[in-house]
JSON list of C-alpha atoms in Angstrom, two decimals:
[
{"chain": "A", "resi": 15, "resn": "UNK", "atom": "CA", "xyz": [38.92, -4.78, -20.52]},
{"chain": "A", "resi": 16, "resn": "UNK", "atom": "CA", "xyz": [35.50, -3.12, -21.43]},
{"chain": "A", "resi": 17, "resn": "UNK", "atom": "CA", "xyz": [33.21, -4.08, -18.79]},
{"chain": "A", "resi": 18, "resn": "UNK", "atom": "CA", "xyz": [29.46, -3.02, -18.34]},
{"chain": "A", "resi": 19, "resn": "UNK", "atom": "CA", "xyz": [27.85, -3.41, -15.41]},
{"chain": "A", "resi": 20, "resn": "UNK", "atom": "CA", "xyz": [24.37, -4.14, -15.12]},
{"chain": "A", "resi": 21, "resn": "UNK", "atom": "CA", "xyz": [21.82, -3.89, -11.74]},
{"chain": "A", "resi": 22, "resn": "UNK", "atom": "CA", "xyz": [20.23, -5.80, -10.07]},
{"chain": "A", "resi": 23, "resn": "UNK", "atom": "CA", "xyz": [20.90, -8.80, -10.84]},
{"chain": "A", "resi": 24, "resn": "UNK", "atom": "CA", "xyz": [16.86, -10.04, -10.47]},
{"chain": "A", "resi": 25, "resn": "UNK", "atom": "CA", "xyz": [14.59, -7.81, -10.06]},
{"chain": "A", "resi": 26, "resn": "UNK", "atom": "CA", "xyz": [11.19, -8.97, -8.39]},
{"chain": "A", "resi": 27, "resn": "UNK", "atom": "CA", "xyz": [8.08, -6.32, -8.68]},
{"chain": "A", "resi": 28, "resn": "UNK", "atom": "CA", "xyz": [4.19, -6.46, -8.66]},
{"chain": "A", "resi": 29, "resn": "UNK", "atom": "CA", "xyz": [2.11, -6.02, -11.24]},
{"chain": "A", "resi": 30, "resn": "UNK", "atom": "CA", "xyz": [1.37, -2.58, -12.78]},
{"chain": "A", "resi": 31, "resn": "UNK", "atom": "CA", "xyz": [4.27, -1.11, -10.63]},
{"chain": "A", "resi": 32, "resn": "UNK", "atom": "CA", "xyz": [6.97, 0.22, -12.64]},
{"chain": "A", "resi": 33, "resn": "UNK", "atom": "CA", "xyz": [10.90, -1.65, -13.13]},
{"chain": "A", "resi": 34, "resn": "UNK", "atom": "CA", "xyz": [14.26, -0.20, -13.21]},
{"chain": "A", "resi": 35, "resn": "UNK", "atom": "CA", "xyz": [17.26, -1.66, -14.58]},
{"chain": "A", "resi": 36, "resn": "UNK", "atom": "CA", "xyz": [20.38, 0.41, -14.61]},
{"chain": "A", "resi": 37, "resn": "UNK", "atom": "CA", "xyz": [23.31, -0.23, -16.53]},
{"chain": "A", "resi": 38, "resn": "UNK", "atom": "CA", "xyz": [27.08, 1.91, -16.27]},
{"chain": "A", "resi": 39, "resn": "UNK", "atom": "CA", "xyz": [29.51, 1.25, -18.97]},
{"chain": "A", "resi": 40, "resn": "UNK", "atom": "CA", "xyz": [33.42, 2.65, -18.72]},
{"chain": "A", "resi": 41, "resn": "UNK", "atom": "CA", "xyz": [34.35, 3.26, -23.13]},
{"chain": "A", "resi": 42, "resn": "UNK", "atom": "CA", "xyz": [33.83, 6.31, -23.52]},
{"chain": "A", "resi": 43, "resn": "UNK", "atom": "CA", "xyz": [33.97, 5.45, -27.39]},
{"chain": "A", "resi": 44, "resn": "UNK", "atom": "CA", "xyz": [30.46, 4.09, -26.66]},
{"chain": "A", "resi": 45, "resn": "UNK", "atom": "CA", "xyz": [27.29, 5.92, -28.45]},
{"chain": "A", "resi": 46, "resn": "UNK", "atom": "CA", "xyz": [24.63, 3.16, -28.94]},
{"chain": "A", "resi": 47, "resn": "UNK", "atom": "CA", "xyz": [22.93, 1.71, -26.13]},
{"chain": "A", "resi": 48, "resn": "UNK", "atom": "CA", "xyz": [20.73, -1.41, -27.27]},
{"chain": "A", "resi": 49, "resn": "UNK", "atom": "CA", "xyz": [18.45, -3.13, -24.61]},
{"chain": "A", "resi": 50, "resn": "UNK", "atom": "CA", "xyz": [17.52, -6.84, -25.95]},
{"chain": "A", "resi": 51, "resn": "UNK", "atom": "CA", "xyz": [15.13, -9.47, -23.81]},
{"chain": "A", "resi": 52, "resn": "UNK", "atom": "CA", "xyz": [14.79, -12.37, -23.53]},
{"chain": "A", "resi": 53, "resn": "UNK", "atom": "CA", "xyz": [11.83, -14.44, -22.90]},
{"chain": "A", "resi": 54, "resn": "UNK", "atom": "CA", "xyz": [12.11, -18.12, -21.13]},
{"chain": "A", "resi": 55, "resn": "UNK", "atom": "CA", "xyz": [13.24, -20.30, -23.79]},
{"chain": "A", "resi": 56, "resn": "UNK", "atom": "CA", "xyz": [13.16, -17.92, -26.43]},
{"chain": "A", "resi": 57, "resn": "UNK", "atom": "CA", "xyz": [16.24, -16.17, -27.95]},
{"chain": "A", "resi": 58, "resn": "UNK", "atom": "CA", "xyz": [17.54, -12.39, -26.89]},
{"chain": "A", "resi": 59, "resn": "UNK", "atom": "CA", "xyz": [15.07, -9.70, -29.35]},
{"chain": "A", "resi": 60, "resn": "UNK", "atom": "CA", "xyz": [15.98, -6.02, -29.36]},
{"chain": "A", "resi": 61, "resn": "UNK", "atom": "CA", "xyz": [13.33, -3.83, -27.77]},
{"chain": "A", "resi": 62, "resn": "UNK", "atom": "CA", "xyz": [14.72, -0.41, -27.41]},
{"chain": "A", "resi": 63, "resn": "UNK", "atom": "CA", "xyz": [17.87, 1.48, -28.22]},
{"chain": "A", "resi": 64, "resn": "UNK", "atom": "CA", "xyz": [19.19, 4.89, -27.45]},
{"chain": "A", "resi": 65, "resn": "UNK", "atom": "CA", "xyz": [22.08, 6.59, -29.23]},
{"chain": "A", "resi": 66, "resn": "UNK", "atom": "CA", "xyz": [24.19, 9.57, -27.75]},
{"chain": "A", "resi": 67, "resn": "UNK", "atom": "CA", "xyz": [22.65, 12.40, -29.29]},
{"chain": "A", "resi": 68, "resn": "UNK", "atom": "CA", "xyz": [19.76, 11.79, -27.37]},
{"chain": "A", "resi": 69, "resn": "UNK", "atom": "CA", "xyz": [19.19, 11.53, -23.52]},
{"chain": "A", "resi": 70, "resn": "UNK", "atom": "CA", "xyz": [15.63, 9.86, -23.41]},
{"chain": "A", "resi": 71, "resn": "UNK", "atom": "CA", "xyz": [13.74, 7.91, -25.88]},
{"chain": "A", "resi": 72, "resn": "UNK", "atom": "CA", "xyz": [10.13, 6.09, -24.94]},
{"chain": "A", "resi": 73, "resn": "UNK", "atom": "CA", "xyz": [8.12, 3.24, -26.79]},
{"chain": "A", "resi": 74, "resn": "UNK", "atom": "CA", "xyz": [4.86, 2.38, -25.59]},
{"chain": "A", "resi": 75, "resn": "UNK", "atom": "CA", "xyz": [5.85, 1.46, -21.65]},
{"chain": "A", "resi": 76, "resn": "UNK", "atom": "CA", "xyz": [9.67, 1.37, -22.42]},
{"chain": "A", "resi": 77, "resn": "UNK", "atom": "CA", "xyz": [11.76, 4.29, -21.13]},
{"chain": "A", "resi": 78, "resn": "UNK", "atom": "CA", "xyz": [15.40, 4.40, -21.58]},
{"chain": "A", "resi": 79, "resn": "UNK", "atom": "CA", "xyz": [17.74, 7.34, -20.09]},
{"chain": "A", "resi": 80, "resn": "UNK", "atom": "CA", "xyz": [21.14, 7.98, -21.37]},
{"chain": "A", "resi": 81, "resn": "UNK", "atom": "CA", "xyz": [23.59, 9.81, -18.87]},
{"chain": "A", "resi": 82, "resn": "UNK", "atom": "CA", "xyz": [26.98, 9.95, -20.82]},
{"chain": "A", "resi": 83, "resn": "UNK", "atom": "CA", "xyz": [28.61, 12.51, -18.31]},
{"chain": "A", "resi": 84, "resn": "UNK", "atom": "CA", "xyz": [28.24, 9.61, -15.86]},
{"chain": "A", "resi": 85, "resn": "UNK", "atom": "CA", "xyz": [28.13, 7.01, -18.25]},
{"chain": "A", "resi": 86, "resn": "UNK", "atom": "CA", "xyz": [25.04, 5.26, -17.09]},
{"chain": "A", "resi": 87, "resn": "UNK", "atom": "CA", "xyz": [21.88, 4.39, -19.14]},
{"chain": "A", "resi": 88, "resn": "UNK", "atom": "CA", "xyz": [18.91, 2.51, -17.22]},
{"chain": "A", "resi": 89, "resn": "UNK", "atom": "CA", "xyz": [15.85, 0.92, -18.92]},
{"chain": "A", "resi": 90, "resn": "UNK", "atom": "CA", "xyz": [12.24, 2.00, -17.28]},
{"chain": "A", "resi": 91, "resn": "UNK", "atom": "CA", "xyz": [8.84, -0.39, -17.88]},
{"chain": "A", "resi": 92, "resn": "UNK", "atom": "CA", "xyz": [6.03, 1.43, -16.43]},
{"chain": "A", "resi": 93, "resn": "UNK", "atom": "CA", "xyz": [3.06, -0.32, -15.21]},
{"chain": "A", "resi": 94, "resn": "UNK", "atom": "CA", "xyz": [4.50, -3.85, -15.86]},
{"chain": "A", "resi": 95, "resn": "UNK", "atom": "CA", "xyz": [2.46, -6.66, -16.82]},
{"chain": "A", "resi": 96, "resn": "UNK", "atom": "CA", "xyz": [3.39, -10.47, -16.62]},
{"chain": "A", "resi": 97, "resn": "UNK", "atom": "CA", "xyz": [4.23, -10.94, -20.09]},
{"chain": "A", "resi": 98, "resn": "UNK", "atom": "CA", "xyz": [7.29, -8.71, -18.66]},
{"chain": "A", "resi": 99, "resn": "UNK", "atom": "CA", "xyz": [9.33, -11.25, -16.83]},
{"chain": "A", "resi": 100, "resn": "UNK", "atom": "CA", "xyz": [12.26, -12.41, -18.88]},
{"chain": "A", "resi": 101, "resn": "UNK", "atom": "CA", "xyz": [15.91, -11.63, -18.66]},
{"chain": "A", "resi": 102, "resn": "UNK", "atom": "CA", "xyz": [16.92, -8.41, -19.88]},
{"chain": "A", "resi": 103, "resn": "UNK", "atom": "CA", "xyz": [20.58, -7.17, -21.00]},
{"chain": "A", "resi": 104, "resn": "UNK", "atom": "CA", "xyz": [21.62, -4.15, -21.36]},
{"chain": "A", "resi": 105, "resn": "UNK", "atom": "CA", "xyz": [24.90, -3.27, -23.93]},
{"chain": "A", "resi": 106, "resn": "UNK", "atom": "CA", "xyz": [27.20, -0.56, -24.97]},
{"chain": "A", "resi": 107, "resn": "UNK", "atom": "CA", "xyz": [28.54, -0.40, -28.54]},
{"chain": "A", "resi": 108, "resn": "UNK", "atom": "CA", "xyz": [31.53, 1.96, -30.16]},
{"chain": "A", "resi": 109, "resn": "UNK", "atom": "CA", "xyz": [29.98, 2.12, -33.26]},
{"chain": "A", "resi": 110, "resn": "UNK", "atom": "CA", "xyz": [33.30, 2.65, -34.82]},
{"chain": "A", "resi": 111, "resn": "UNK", "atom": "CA", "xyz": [35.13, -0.43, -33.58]},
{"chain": "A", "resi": 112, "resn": "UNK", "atom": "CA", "xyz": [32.72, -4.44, -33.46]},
{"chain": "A", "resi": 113, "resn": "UNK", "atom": "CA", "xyz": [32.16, -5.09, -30.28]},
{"chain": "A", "resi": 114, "resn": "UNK", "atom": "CA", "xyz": [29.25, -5.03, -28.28]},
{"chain": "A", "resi": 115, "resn": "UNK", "atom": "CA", "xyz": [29.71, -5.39, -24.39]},
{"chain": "A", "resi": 116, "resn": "UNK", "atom": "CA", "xyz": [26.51, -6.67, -22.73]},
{"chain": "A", "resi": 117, "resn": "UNK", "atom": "CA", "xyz": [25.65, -6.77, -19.11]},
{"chain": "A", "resi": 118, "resn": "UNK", "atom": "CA", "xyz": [25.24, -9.86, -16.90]},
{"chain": "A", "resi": 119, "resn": "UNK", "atom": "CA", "xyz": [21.54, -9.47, -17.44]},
{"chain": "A", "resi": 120, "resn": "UNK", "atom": "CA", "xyz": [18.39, -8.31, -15.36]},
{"chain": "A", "resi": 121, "resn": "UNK", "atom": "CA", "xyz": [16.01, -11.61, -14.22]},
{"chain": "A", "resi": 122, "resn": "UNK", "atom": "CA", "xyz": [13.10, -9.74, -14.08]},
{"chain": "A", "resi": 123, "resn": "UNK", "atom": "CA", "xyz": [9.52, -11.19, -12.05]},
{"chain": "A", "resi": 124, "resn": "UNK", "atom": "CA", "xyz": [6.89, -9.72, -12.64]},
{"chain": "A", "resi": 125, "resn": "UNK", "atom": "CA", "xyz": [4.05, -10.65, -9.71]},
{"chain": "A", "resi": 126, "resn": "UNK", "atom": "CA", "xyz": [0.36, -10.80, -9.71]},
{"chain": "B", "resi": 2, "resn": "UNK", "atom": "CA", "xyz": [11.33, -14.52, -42.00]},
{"chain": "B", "resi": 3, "resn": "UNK", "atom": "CA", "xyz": [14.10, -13.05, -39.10]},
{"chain": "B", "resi": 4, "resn": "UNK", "atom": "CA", "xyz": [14.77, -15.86, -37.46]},
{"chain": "B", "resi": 5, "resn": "UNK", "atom": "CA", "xyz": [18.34, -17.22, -36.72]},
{"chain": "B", "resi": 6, "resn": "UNK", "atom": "CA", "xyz": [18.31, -20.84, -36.84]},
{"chain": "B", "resi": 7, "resn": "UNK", "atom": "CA", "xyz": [20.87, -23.15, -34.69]},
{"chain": "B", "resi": 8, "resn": "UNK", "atom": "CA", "xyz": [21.20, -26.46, -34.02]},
{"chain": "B", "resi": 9, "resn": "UNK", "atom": "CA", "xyz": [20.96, -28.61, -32.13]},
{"chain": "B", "resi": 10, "resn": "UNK", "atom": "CA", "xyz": [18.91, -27.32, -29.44]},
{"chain": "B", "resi": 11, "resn": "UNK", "atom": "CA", "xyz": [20.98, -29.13, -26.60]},
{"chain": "B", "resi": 12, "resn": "UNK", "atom": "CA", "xyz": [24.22, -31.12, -27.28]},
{"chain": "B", "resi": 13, "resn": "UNK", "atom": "CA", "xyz": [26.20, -33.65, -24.75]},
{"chain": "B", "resi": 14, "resn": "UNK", "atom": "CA", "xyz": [30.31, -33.77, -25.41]},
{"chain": "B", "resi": 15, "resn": "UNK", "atom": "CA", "xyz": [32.64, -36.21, -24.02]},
{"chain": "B", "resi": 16, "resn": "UNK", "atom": "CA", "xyz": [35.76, -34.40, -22.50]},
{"chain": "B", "resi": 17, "resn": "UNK", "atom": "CA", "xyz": [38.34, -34.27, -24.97]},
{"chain": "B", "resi": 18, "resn": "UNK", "atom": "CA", "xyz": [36.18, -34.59, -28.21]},
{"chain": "B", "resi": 19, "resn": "UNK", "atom": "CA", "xyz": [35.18, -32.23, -31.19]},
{"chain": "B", "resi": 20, "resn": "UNK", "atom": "CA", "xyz": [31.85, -30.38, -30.58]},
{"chain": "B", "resi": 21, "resn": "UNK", "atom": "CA", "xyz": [30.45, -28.45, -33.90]},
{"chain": "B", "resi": 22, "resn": "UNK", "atom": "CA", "xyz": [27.52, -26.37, -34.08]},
{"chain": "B", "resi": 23, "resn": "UNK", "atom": "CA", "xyz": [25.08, -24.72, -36.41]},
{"chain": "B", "resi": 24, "resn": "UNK", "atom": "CA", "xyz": [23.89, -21.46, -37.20]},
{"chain": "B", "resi": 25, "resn": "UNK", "atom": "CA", "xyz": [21.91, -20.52, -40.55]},
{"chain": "B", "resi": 26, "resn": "UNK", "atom": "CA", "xyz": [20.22, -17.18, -41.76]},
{"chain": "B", "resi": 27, "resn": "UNK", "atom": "CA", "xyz": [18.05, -16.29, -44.28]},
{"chain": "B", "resi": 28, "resn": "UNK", "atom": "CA", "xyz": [18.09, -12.82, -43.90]},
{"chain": "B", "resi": 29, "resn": "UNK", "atom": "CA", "xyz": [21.11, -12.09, -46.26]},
{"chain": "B", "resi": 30, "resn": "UNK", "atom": "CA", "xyz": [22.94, -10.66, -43.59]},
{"chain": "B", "resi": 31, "resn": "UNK", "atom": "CA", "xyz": [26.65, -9.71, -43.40]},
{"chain": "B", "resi": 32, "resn": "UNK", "atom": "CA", "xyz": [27.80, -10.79, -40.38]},
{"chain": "B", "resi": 33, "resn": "UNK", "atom": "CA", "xyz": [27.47, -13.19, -37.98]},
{"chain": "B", "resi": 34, "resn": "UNK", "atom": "CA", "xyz": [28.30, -14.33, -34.31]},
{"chain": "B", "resi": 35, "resn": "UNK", "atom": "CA", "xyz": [28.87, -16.49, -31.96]},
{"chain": "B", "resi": 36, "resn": "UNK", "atom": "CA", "xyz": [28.72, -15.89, -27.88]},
{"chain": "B", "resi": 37, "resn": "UNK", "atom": "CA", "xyz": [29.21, -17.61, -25.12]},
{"chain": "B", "resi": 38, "resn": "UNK", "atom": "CA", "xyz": [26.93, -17.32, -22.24]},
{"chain": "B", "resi": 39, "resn": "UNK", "atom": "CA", "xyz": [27.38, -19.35, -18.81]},
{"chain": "B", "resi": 40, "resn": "UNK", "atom": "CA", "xyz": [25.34, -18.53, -16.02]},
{"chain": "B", "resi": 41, "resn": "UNK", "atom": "CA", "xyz": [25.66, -15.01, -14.44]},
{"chain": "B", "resi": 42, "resn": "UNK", "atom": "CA", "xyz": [27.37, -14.00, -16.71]},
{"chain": "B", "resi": 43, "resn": "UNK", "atom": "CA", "xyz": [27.31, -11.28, -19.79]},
{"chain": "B", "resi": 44, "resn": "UNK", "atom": "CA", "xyz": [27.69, -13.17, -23.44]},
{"chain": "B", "resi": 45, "resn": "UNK", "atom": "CA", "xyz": [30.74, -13.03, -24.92]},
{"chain": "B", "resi": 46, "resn": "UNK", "atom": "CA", "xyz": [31.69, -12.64, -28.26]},
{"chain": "B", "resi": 47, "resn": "UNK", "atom": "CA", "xyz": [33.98, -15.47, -29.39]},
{"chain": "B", "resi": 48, "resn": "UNK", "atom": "CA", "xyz": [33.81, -14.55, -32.69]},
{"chain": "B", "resi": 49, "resn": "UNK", "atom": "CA", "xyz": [32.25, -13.17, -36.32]},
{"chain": "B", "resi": 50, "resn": "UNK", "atom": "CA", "xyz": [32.14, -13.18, -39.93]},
{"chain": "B", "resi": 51, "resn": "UNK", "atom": "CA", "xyz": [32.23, -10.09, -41.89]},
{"chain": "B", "resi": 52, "resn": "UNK", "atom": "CA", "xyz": [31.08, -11.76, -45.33]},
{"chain": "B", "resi": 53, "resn": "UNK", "atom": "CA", "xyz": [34.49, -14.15, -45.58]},
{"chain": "B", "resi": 54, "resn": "UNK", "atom": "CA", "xyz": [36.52, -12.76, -42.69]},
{"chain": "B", "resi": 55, "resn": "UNK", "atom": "CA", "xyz": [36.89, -14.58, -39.82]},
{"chain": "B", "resi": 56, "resn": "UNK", "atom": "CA", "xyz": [37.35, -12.27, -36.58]},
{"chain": "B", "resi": 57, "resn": "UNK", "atom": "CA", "xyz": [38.36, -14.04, -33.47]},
{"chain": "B", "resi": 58, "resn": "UNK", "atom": "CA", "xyz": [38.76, -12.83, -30.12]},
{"chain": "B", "resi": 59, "resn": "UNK", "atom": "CA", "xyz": [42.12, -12.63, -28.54]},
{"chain": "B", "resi": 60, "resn": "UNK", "atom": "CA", "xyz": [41.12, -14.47, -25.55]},
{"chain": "B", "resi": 61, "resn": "UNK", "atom": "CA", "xyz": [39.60, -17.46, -27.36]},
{"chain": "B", "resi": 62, "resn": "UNK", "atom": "CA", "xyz": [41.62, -17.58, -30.34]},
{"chain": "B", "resi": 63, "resn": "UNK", "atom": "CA", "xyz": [43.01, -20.88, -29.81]},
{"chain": "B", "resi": 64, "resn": "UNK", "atom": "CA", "xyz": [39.76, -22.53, -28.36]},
{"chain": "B", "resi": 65, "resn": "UNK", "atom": "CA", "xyz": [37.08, -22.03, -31.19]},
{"chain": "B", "resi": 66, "resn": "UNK", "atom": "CA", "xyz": [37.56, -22.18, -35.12]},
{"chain": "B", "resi": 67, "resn": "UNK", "atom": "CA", "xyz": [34.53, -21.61, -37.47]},
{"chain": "B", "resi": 68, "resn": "UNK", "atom": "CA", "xyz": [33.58, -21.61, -40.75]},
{"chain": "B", "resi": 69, "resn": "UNK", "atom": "CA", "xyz": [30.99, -19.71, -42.84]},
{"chain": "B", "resi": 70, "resn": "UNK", "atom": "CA", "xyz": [30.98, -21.82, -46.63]},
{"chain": "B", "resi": 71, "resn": "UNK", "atom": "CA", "xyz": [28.27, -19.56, -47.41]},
{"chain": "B", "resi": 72, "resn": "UNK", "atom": "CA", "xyz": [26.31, -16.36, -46.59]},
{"chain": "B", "resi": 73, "resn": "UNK", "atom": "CA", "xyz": [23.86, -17.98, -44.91]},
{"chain": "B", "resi": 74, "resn": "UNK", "atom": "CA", "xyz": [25.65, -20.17, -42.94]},
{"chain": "B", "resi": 75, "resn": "UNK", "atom": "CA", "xyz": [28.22, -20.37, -40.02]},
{"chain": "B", "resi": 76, "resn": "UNK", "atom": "CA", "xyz": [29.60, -23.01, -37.67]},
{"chain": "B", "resi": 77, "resn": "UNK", "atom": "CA", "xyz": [31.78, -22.94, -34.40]},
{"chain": "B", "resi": 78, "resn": "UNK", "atom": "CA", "xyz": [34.03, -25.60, -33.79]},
{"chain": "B", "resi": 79, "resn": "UNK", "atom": "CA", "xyz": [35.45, -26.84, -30.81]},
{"chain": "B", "resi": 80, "resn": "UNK", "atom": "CA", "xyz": [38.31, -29.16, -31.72]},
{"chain": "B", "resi": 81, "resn": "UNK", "atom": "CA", "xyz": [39.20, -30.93, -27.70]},
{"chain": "B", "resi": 82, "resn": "UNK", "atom": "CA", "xyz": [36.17, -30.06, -25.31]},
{"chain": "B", "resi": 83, "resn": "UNK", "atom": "CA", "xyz": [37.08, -29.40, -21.93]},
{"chain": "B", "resi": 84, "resn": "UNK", "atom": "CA", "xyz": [34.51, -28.72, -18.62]},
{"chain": "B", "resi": 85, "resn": "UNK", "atom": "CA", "xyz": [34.56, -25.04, -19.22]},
{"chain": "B", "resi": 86, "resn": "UNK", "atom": "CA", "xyz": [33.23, -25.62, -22.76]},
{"chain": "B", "resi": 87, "resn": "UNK", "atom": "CA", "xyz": [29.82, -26.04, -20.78]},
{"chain": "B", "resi": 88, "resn": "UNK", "atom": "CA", "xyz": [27.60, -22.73, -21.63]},
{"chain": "B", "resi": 89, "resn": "UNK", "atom": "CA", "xyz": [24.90, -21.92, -23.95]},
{"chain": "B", "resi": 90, "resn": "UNK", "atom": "CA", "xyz": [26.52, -20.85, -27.46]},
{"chain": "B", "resi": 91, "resn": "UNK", "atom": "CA", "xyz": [24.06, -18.00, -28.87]},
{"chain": "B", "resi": 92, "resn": "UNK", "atom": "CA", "xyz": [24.63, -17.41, -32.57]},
{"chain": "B", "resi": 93, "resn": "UNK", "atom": "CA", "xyz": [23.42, -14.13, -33.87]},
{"chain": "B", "resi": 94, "resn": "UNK", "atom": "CA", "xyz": [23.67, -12.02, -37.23]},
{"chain": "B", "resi": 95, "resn": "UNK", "atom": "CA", "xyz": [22.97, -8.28, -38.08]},
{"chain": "B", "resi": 96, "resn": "UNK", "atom": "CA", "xyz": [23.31, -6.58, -41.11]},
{"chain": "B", "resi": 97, "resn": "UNK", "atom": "CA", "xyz": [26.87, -4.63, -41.98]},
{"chain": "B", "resi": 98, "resn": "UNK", "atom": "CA", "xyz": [29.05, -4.63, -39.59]},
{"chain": "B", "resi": 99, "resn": "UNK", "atom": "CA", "xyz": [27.46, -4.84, -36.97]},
{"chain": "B", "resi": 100, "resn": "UNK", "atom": "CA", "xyz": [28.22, -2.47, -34.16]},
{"chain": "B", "resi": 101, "resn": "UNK", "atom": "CA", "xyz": [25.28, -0.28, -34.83]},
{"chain": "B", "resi": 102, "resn": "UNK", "atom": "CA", "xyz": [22.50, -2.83, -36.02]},
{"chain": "B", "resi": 103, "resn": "UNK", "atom": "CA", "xyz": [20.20, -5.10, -34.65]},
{"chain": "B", "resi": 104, "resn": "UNK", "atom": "CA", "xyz": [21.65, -8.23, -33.61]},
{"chain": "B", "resi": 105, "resn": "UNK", "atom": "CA", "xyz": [19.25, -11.19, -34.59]},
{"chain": "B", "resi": 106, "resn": "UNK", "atom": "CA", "xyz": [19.65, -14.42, -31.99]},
{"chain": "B", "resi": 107, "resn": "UNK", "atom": "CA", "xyz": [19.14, -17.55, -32.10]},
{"chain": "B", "resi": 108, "resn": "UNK", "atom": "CA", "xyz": [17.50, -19.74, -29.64]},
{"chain": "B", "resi": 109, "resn": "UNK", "atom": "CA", "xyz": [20.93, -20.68, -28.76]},
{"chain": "B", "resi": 110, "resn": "UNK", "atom": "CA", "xyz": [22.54, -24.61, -28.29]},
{"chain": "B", "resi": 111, "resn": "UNK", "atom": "CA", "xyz": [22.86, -25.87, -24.42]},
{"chain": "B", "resi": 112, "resn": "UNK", "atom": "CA", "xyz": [26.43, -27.51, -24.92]},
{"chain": "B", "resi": 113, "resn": "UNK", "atom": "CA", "xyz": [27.34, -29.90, -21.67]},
{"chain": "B", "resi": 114, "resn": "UNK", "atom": "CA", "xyz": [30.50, -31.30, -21.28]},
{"chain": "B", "resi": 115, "resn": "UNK", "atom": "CA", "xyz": [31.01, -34.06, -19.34]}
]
């Protein structure tokens, strides 16, 4: 079935460094690329999306790339601050069809 | 107010009995889910409501019922829990049909089977 893979699994890295999480999907029906996280005990918010017609999209610290020859999309913080550890899940959506496929999730620690 | 309600927070199930949890919404939204998430893994979609319609996933289409009496409202039933029933059941809803909007989650319910 659909299947998108998300890496690494956790993700450890000091503060004010930057974080990578990179995400490959295999539908090449997919054209929106949502990025939701998810805070300890709190429930999965949206905090960046990226649709096909565009390759890169920023907001504030939050980069996301969209390759769709290689159908890969990755999620960038730059200079990371605690408040970004949480999980974070990465999914790929054919906007003509209901699903959305998430990935297993990013456990990201951010250290002081 | 955005928020996704469910309830309860955390819910213990004998093997074998009926498990039924609650989602609400106020935001007047079309649809809404229910996944499945268990550790290391992605969350699955079980199923959703489009307004009335019920839309359940091959895989699970014997293993979950639900019902949505209202707009705001939607339920997952489990009618005979079994050990692989233990996960953390996210409900979310989004406006139309969802594939290109915002899905709004809830703080999810912690179901253990035992």
């Amino acid at each position: 079935g659909e299947q998108v893979e998300q890496l690494p699994s956790i993700l450890r890295v000091q503060e004010g460094s930057s974080a990578s999480i990179n995400c490959s999907y295999e539908d090449s029906a997919s054209n929106y690329f949502p990025w939701y996280k998810q805070e300890p005990g709190e429930n999965p918010k949206l905090i960046i999306d990226i649709r096909s017609n565009m390759e890169r999209k920023q907001i504030q610290e939050l980069i996301v790339l969209l390759d769709k020859k290689a159908k890969r999309f990755s999620l960038h913080i730059t200079d990371t601050q605690p408040g970004d550890s949480a999980m974070y899940f990465c999914a790929a959506i054919d906007t003509n069809a209901y699903k959305v496929i998430f990935g297993k999730g990013t456990h990201l620690h951010v250290l002081p | 107010d955005t928020t996704v309600k469910q309830n309860p927070r955390y819910k213990l199930a004998r093997v074998g009995k009926p498990v039924n949890l609650i989602c609400s919404q106020t935001m007047n939204h079309d649809t809404m889910y229910w996944y499945q998430k268990k550790p290391n893994q992605a969350p699955k979609l079980l199923l959703f409501y489009y307004d009335k319609i019920l839309n359940r996933e091959a895989d699970t289409f014997e293993k979950f019922q639900s019902s949505r009496p209202n707009n705001s409202f939607c339920s997952l039933y489990i009618g005979s829990a079994g050990l692989e029933y233990s996960a953390m059941y996210l409900c979310a809803s989004s406006i139309g049909t969802a594939s290109a909007e915002t899905l709004y989650f809830g703080s999810g319910t912690r179901l253990t089977v035992l």
